[in-house]
PDB file of C-alpha atoms in Angstrom:
ATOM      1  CA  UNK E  23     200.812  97.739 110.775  1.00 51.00           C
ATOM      2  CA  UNK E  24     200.205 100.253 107.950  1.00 72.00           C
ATOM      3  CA  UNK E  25     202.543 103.180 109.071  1.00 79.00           C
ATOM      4  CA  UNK E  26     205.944 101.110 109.207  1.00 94.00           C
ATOM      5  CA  UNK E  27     205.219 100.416 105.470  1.00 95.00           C
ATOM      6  CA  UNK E  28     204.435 103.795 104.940  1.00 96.00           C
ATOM      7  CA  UNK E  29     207.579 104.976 106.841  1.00 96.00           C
ATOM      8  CA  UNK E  30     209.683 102.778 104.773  1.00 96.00           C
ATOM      9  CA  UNK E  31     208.387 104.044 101.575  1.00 97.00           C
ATOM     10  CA  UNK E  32     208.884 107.617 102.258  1.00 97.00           C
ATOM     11  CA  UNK E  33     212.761 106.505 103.310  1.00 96.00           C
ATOM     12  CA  UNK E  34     212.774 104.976  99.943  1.00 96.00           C
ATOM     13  CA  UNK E  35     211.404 107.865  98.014  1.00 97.00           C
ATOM     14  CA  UNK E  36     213.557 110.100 100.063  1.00 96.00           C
ATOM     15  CA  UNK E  37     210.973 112.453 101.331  1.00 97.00           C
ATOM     16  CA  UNK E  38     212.364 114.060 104.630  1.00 96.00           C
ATOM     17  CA  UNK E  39     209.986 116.216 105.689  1.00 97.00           C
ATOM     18  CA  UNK E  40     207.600 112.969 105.381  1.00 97.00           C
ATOM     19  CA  UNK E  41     209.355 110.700 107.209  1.00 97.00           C
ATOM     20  CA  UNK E  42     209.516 113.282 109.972  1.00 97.00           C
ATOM     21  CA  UNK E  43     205.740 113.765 109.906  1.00 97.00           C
ATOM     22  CA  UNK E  44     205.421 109.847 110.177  1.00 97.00           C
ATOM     23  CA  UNK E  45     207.735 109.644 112.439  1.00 96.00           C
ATOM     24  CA  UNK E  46     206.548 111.908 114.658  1.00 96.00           C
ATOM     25  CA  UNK E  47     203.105 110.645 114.577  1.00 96.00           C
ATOM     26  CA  UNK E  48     204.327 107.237 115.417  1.00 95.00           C
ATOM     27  CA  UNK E  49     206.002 107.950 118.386  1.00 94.00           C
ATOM     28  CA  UNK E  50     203.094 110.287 119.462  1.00 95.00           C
ATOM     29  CA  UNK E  51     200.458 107.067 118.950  1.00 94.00           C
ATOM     30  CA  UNK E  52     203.204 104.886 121.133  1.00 93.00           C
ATOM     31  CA  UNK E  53     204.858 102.856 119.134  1.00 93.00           C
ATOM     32  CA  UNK E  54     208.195 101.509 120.550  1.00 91.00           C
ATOM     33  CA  UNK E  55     211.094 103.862 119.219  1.00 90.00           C
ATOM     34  CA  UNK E  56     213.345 101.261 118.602  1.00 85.00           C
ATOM     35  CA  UNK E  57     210.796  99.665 115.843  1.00 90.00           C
ATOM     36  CA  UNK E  58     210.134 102.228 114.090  1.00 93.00           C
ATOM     37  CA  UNK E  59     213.979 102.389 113.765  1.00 87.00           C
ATOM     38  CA  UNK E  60     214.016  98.866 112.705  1.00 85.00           C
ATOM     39  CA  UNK E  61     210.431  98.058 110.961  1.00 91.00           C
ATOM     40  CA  UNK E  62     210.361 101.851 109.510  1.00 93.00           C
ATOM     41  CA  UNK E  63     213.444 103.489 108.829  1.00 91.00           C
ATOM     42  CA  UNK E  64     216.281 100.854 108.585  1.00 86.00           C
ATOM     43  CA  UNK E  65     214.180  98.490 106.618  1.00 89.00           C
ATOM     44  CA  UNK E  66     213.205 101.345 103.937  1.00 93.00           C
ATOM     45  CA  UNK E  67     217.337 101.914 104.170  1.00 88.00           C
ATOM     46  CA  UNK E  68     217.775  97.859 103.043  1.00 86.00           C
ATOM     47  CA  UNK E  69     215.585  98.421 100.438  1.00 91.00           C
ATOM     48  CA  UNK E  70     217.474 101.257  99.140  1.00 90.00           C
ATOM     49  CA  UNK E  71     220.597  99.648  99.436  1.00 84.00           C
ATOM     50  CA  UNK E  72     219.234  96.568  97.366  1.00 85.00           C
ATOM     51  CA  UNK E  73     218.387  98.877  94.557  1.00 91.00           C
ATOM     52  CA  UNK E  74     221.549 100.919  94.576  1.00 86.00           C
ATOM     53  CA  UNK E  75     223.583  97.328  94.344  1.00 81.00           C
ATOM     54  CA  UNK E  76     221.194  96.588  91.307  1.00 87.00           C
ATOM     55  CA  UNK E  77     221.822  99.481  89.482  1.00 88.00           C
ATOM     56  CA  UNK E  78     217.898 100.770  89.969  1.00 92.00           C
ATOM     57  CA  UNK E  79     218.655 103.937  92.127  1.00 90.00           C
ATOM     58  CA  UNK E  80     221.633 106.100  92.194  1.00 87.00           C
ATOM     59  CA  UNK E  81     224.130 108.047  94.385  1.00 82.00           C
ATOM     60  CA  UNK E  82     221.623 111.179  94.503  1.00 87.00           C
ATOM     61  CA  UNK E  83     218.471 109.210  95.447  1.00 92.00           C
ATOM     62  CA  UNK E  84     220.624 106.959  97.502  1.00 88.00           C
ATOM     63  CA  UNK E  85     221.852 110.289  99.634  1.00 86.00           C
ATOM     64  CA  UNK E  86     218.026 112.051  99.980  1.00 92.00           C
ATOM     65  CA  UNK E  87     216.898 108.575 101.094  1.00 93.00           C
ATOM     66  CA  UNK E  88     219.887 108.013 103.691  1.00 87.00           C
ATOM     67  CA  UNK E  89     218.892 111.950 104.750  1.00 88.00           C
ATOM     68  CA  UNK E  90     215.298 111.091 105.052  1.00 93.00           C
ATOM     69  CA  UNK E  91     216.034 108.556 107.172  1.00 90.00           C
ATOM     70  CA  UNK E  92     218.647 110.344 109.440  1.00 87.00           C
ATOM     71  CA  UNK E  93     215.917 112.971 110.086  1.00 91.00           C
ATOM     72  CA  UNK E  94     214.123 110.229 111.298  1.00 93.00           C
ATOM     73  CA  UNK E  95     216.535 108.922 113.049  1.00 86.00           C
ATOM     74  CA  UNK E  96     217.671 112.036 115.299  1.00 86.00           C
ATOM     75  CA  UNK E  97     213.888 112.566 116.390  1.00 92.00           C
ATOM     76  CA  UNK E  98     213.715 109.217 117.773  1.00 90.00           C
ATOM     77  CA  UNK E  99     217.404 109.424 119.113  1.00 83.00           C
ATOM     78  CA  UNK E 100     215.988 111.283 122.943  1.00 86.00           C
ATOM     79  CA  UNK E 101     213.357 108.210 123.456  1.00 85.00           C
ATOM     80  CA  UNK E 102     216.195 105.922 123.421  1.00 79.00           C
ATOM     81  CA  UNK E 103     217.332 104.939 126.266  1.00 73.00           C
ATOM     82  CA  UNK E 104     221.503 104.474 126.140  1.00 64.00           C
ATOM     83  CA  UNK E 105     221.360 100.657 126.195  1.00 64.00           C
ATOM     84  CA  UNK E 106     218.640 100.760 123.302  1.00 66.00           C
ATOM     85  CA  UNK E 107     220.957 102.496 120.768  1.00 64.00           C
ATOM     86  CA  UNK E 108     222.486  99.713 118.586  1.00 64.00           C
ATOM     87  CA  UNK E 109     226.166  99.252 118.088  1.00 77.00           C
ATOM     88  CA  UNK E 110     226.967  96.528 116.597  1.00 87.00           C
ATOM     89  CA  UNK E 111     230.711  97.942 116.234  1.00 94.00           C
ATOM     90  CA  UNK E 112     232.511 101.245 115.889  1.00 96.00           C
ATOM     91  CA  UNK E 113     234.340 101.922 112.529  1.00 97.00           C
ATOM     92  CA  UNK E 114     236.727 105.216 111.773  1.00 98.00           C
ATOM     93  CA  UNK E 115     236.054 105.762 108.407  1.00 97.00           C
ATOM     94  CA  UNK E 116     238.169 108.085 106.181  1.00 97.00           C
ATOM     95  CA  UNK E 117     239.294 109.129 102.734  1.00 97.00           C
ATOM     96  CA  UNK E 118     243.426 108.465 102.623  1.00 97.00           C
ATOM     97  CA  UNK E 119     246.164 111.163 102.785  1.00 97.00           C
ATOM     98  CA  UNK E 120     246.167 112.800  98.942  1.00 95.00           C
ATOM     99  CA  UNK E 121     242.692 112.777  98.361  1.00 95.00           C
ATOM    100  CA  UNK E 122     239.529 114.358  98.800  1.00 93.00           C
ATOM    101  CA  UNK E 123     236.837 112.741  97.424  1.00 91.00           C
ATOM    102  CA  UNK E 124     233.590 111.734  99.763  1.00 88.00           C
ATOM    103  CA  UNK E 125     230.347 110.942  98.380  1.00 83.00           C
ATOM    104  CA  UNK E 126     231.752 107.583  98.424  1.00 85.00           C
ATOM    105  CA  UNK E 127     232.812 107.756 101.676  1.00 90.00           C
ATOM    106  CA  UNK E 128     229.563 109.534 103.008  1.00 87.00           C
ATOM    107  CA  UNK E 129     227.385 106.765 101.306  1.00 85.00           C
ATOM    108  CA  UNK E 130     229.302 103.947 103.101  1.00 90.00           C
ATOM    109  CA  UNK E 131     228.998 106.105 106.342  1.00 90.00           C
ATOM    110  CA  UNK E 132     225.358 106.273 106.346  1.00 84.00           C
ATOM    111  CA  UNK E 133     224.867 102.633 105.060  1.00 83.00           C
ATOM    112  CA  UNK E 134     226.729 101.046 107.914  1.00 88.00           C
ATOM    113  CA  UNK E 135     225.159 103.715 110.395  1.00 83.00           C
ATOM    114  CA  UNK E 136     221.728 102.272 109.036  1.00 77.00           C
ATOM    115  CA  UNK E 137     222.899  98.813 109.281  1.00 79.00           C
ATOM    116  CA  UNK E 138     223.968  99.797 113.739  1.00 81.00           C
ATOM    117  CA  UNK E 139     227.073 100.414 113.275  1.00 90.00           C
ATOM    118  CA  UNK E 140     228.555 103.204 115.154  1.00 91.00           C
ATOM    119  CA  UNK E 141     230.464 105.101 112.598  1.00 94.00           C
ATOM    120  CA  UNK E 142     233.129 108.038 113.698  1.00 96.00           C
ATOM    121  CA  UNK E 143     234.434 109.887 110.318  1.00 96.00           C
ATOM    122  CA  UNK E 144     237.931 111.470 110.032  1.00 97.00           C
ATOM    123  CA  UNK E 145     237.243 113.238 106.322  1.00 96.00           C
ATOM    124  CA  UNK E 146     239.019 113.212 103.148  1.00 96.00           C
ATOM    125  CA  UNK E 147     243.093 113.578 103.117  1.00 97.00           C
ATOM    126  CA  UNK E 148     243.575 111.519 106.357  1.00 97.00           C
ATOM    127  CA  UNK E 149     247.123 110.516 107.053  1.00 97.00           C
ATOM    128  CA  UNK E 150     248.431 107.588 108.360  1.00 98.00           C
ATOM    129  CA  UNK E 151     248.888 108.796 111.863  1.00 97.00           C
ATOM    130  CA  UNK E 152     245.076 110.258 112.353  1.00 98.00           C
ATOM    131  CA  UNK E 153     243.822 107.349 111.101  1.00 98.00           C
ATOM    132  CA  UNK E 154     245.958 105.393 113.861  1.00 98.00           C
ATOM    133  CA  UNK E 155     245.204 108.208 116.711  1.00 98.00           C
ATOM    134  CA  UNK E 156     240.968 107.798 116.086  1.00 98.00           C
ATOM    135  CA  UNK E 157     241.430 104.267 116.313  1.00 98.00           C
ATOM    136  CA  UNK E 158     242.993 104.710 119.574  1.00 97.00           C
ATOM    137  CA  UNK E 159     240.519 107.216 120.829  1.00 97.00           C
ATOM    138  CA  UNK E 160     237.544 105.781 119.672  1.00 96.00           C
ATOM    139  CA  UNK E 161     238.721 101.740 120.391  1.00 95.00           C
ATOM    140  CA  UNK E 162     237.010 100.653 116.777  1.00 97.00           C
ATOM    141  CA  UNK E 163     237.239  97.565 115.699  1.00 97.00           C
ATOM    142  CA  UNK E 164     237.227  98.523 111.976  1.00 98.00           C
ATOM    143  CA  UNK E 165     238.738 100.969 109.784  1.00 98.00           C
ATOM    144  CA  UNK E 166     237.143 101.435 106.476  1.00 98.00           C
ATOM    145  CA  UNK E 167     239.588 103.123 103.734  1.00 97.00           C
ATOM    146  CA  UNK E 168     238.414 104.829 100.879  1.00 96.00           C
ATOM    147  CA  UNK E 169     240.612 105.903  97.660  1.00 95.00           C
ATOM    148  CA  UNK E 170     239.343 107.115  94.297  1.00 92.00           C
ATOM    149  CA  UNK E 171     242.775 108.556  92.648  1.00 93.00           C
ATOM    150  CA  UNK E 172     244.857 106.201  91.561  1.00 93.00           C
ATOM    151  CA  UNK E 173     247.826 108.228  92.662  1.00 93.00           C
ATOM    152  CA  UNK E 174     246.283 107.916  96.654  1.00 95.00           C
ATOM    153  CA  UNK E 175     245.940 104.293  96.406  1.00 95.00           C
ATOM    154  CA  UNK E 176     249.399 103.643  97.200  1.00 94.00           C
ATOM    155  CA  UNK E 177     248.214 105.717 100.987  1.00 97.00           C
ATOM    156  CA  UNK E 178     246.138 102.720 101.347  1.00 97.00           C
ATOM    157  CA  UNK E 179     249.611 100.533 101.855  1.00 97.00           C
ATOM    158  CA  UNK E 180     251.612 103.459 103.882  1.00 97.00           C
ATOM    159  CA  UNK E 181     248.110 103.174 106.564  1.00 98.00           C
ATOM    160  CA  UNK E 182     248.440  99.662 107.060  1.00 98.00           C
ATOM    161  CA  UNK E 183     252.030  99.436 107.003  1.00 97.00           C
ATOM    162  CA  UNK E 184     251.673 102.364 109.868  1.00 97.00           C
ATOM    163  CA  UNK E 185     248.922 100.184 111.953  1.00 97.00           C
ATOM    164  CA  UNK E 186     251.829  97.448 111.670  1.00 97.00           C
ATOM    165  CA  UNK E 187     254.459  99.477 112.898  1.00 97.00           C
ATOM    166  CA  UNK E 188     252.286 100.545 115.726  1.00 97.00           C
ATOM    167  CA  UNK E 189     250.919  97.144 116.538  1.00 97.00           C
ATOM    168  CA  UNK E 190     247.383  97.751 115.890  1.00 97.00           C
ATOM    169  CA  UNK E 191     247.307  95.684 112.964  1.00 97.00           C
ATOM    170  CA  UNK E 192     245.950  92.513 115.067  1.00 96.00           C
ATOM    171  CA  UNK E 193     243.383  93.868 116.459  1.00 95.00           C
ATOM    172  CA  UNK E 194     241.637  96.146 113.509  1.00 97.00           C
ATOM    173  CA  UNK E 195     239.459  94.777 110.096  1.00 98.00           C
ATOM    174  CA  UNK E 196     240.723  97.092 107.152  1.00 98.00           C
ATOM    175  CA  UNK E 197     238.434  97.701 104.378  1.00 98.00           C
ATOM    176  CA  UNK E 198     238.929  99.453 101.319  1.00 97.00           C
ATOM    177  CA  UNK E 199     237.127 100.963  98.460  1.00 95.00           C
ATOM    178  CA  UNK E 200     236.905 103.370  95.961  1.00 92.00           C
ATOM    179  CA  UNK E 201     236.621 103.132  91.867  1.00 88.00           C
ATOM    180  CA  UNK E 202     240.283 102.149  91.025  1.00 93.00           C
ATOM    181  CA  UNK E 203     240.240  99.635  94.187  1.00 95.00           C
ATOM    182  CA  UNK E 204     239.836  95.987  93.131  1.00 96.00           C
ATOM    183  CA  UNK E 205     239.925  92.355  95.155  1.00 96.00           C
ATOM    184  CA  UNK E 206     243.095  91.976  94.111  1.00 97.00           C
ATOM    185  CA  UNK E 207     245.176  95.596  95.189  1.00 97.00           C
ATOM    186  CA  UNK E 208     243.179  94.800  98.401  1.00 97.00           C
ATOM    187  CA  UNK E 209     245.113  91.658  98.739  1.00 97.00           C
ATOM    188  CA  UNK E 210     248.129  92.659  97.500  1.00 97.00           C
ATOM    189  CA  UNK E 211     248.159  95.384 100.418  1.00 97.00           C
ATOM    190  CA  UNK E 212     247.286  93.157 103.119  1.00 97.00           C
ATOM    191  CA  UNK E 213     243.948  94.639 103.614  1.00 98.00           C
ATOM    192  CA  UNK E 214     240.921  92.257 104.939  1.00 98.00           C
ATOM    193  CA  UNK E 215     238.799  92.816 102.464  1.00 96.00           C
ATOM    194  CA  UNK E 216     237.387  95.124  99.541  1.00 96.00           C
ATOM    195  CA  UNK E 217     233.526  96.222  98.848  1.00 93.00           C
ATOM    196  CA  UNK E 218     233.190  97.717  95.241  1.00 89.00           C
ATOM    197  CA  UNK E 219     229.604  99.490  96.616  1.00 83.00           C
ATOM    198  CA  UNK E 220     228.486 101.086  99.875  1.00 81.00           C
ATOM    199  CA  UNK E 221     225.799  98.393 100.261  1.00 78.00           C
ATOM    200  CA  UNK E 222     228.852  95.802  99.795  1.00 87.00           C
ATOM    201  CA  UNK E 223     230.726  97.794 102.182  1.00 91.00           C
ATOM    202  CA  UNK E 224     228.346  97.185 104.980  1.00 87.00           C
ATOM    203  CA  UNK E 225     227.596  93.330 104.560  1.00 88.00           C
ATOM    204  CA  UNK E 226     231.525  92.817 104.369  1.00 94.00           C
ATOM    205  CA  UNK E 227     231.910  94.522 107.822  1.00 95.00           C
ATOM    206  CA  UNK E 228     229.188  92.279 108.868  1.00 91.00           C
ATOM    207  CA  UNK E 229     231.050  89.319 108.072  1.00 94.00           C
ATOM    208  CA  UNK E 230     234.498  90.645 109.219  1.00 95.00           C
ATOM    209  CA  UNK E 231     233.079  91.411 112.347  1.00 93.00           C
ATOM    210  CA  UNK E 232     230.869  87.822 113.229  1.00 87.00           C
TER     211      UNK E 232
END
């Protein structure tokens, strides 16, 4: 079928306002809501992400594509029914106490969102205790840490010394990333694993989570 492709490519190019106009017309000729999700928009989203690991697209293009497709996303969002919206998982996601950066952040947000993943994001300068209280709240299964000062890394440490002390530690995947993060400071703090790119970010919680 011609208009998934088409769907997909507008994602990629990261026209909104097109994607809505497909979108829209989709739905209005029938199509199932959930696959044009799936065989539209999240599929354009993989594409993007493939790219953006390769070094062919970048953060800006990256963020108009993941817009495009969250506009069409939210249209198709009342034809769900509740047991049609995917969630493969729910993840707090946050930028640690100290810091403030999010692009980072946002980008892993909206990959993992693409990916079904139900994402619930506490903003930048997050200390130890809100991450621990939105865990509780929200009952996630993952908690995705982001850091991009190498003065906040150390917050990293304090948050999963805290889900320790609080006994969550068993029960919760911690991810981390951020440009002074590497494999091994991820060990070193006891975290489950590191993703050095938002389209790493969301295959690692993949594989955390199977």
């Amino acid at each position: 079928m011609g208009h998934f492709e088409e769907l997909s490519q507008a994602v990629i190019a990261g026209q909104a306002s097109k994607v809505v106009e497909l979108t829209k017309a989709a739905l209005q000729s029938g199509v199932e809501p959930l696959a044009i999700i799936n065989d539209g928009l999240i599929a354009g989203m993989n594409v993007v992400g493939k790219h953006f690991k390769e070094g062919d697209m970048f953060v800006p293009e990256v963020l108009m594509s993941a817009r495009a497709m969250g506009s069409g996303v939210e249209l198709i969002k009342p034809h769900l029914s509740d047991g049609e919206v995917p969630n493969k998982g729910t993840i707090i996601l946050g930028t640690v106490k100290g810091d403030l950066h999010d692009i980072g952040k946002n980008l892993v947000g909206m990959m993992l969102e693409s990916s079904g993943y139900k994402v619930i994001d506490v903003g930048v300068d997050t200390a130890p205790e809100e991450f621990i209280a939105a865990i509780k709240e929200h009952e996630a299964q993952v908690l995705g840490l982001s850091a991009l000062l190498t003065t906040t890394m150390l917050s990293m440490k304090e948050t999963i010394e805290a889900l320790k002390a609080d006994g969550l530690r068993d029960n919760v995947k911690v991810v981390v990333g951020g440009a002074p993060i590497s494999q091994s400071f991820s060990d070193e703090i006891g975290a489950d694993g590191f993703a050095p790119d938002a389209a790493s970010a969301a295959e690692l919680v993949g594989k955390l989570l199977a």
